[in-house]
mmCIF file of C-alpha atoms in Angstrom:
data_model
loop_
_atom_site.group_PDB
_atom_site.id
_atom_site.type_symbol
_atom_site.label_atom_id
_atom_site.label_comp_id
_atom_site.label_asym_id
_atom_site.label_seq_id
_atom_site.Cartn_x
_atom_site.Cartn_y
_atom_site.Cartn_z
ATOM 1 C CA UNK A 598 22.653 69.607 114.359
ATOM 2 C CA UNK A 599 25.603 71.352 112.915
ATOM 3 C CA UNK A 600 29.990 70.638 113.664
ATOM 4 C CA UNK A 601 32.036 73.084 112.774
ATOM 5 C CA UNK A 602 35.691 72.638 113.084
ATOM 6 C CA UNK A 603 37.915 75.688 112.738
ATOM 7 C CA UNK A 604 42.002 75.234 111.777
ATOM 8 C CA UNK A 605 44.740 77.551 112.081
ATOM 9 C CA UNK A 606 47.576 75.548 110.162
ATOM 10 C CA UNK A 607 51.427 76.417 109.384
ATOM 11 C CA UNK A 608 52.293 75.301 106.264
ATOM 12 C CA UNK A 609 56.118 75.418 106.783
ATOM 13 C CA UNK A 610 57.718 74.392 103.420
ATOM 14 C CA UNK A 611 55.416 76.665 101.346
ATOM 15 C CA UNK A 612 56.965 79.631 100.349
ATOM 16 C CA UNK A 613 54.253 81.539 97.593
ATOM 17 C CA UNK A 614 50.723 81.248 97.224
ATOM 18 C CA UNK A 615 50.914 79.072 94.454
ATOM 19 C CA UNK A 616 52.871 76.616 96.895
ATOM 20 C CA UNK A 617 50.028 76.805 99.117
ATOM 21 C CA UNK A 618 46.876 76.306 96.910
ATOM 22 C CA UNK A 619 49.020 73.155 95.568
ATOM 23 C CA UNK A 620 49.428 71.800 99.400
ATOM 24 C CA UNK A 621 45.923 73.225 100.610
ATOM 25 C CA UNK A 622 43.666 72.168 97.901
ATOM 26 C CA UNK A 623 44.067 68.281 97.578
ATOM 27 C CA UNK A 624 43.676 68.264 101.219
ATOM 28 C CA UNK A 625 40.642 69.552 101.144
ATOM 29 C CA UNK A 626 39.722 67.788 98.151
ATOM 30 C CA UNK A 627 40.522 64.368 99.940
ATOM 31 C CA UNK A 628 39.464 65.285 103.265
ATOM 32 C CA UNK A 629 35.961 65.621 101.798
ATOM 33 C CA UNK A 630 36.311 61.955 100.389
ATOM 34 C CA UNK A 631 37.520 60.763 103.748
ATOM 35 C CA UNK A 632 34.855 62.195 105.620
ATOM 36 C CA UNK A 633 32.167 63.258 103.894
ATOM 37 C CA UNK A 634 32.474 66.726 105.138
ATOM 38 C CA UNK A 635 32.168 70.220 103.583
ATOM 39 C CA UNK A 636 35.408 71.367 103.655
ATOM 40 C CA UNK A 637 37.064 74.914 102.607
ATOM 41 C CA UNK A 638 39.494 77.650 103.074
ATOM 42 C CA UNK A 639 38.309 80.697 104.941
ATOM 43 C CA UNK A 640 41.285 82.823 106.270
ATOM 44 C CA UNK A 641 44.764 84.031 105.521
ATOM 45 C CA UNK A 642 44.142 83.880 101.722
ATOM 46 C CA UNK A 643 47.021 85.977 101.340
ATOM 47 C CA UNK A 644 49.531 84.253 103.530
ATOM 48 C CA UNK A 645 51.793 81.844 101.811
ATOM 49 C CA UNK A 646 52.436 79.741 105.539
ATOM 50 C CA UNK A 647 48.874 80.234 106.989
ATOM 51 C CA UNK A 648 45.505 78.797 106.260
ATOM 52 C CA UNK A 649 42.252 78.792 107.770
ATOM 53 C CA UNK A 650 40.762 75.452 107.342
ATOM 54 C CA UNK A 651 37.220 75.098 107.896
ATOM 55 C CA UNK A 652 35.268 71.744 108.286
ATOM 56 C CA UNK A 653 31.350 71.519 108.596
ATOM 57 C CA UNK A 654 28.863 68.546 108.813
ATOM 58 C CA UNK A 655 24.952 67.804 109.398
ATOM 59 C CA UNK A 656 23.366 65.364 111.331
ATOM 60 C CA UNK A 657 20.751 64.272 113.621
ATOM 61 C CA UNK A 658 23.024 63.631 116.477
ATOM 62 C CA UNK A 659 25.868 64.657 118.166
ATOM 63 C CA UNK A 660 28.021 61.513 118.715
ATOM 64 C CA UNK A 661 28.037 60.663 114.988
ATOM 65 C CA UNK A 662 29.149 64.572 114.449
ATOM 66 C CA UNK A 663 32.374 64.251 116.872
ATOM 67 C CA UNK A 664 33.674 60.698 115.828
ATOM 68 C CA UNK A 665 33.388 62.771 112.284
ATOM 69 C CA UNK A 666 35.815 65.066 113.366
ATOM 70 C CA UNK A 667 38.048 63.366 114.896
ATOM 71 C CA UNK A 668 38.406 61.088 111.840
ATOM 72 C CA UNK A 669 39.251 64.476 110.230
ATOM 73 C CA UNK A 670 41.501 65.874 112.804
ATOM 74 C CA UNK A 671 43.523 62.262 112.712
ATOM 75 C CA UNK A 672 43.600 62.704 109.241
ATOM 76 C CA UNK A 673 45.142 65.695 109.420
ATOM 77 C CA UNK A 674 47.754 64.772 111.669
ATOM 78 C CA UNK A 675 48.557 62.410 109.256
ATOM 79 C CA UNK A 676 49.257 65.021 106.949
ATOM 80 C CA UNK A 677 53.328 65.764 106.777
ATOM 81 C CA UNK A 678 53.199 69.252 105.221
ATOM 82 C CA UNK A 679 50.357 70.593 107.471
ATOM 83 C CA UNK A 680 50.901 72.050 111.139
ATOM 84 C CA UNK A 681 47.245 72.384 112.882
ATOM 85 C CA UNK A 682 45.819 73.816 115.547
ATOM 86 C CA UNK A 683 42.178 73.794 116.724
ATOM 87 C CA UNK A 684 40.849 77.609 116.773
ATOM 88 C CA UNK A 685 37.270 76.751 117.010
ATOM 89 C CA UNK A 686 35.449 73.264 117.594
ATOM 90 C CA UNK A 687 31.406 73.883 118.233
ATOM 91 C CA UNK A 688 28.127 72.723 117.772
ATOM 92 C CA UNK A 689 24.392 74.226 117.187
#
């Protein structure tokens, strides 16, 4: 079975892209220590106050797969510099 978790996220005191990759990328760096999840950025590369976060994990069963990520998305929250919202949230 596969989670995917989609993000649309404001990043509201960034203001270039090199703002941006220095807010975006030790969240994902940490969120894939936190979680153990795959964990990348796959929209609005050229946006300096937009990202498209991405989150995907593997396992055998569902319930394991959504306490997953909603560790992440309460991690997240956590997060002062980073406004989210859920675009996607699915499983195959």
């Amino acid at each position: 079975m596969i989670a995917v978790l989609v993000l649309d996220c404001h990043l509201y005191d960034c203001h270039s892209l090199k703002q941006k990759r220095a807010v975006i990328r030790p969240i994902l760096s940490r969120l894939g220590q936190v979680v153990h999840m795959a964990a990348t950025e796959t929209g609005h590369h050229d946006l300096w106050q937009r990202a498209e976060l991405t989150i995907v994990a593997v396992g055998h069963e569902r319930r394991p797969l959504e306490r997953d990520l909603d560790t992440a998305l309460s991690w997240l929250d956590d997060q002062a510099t980073l406004d989210a919202r859920i675009v996607l949230r699915g499983f195959q």
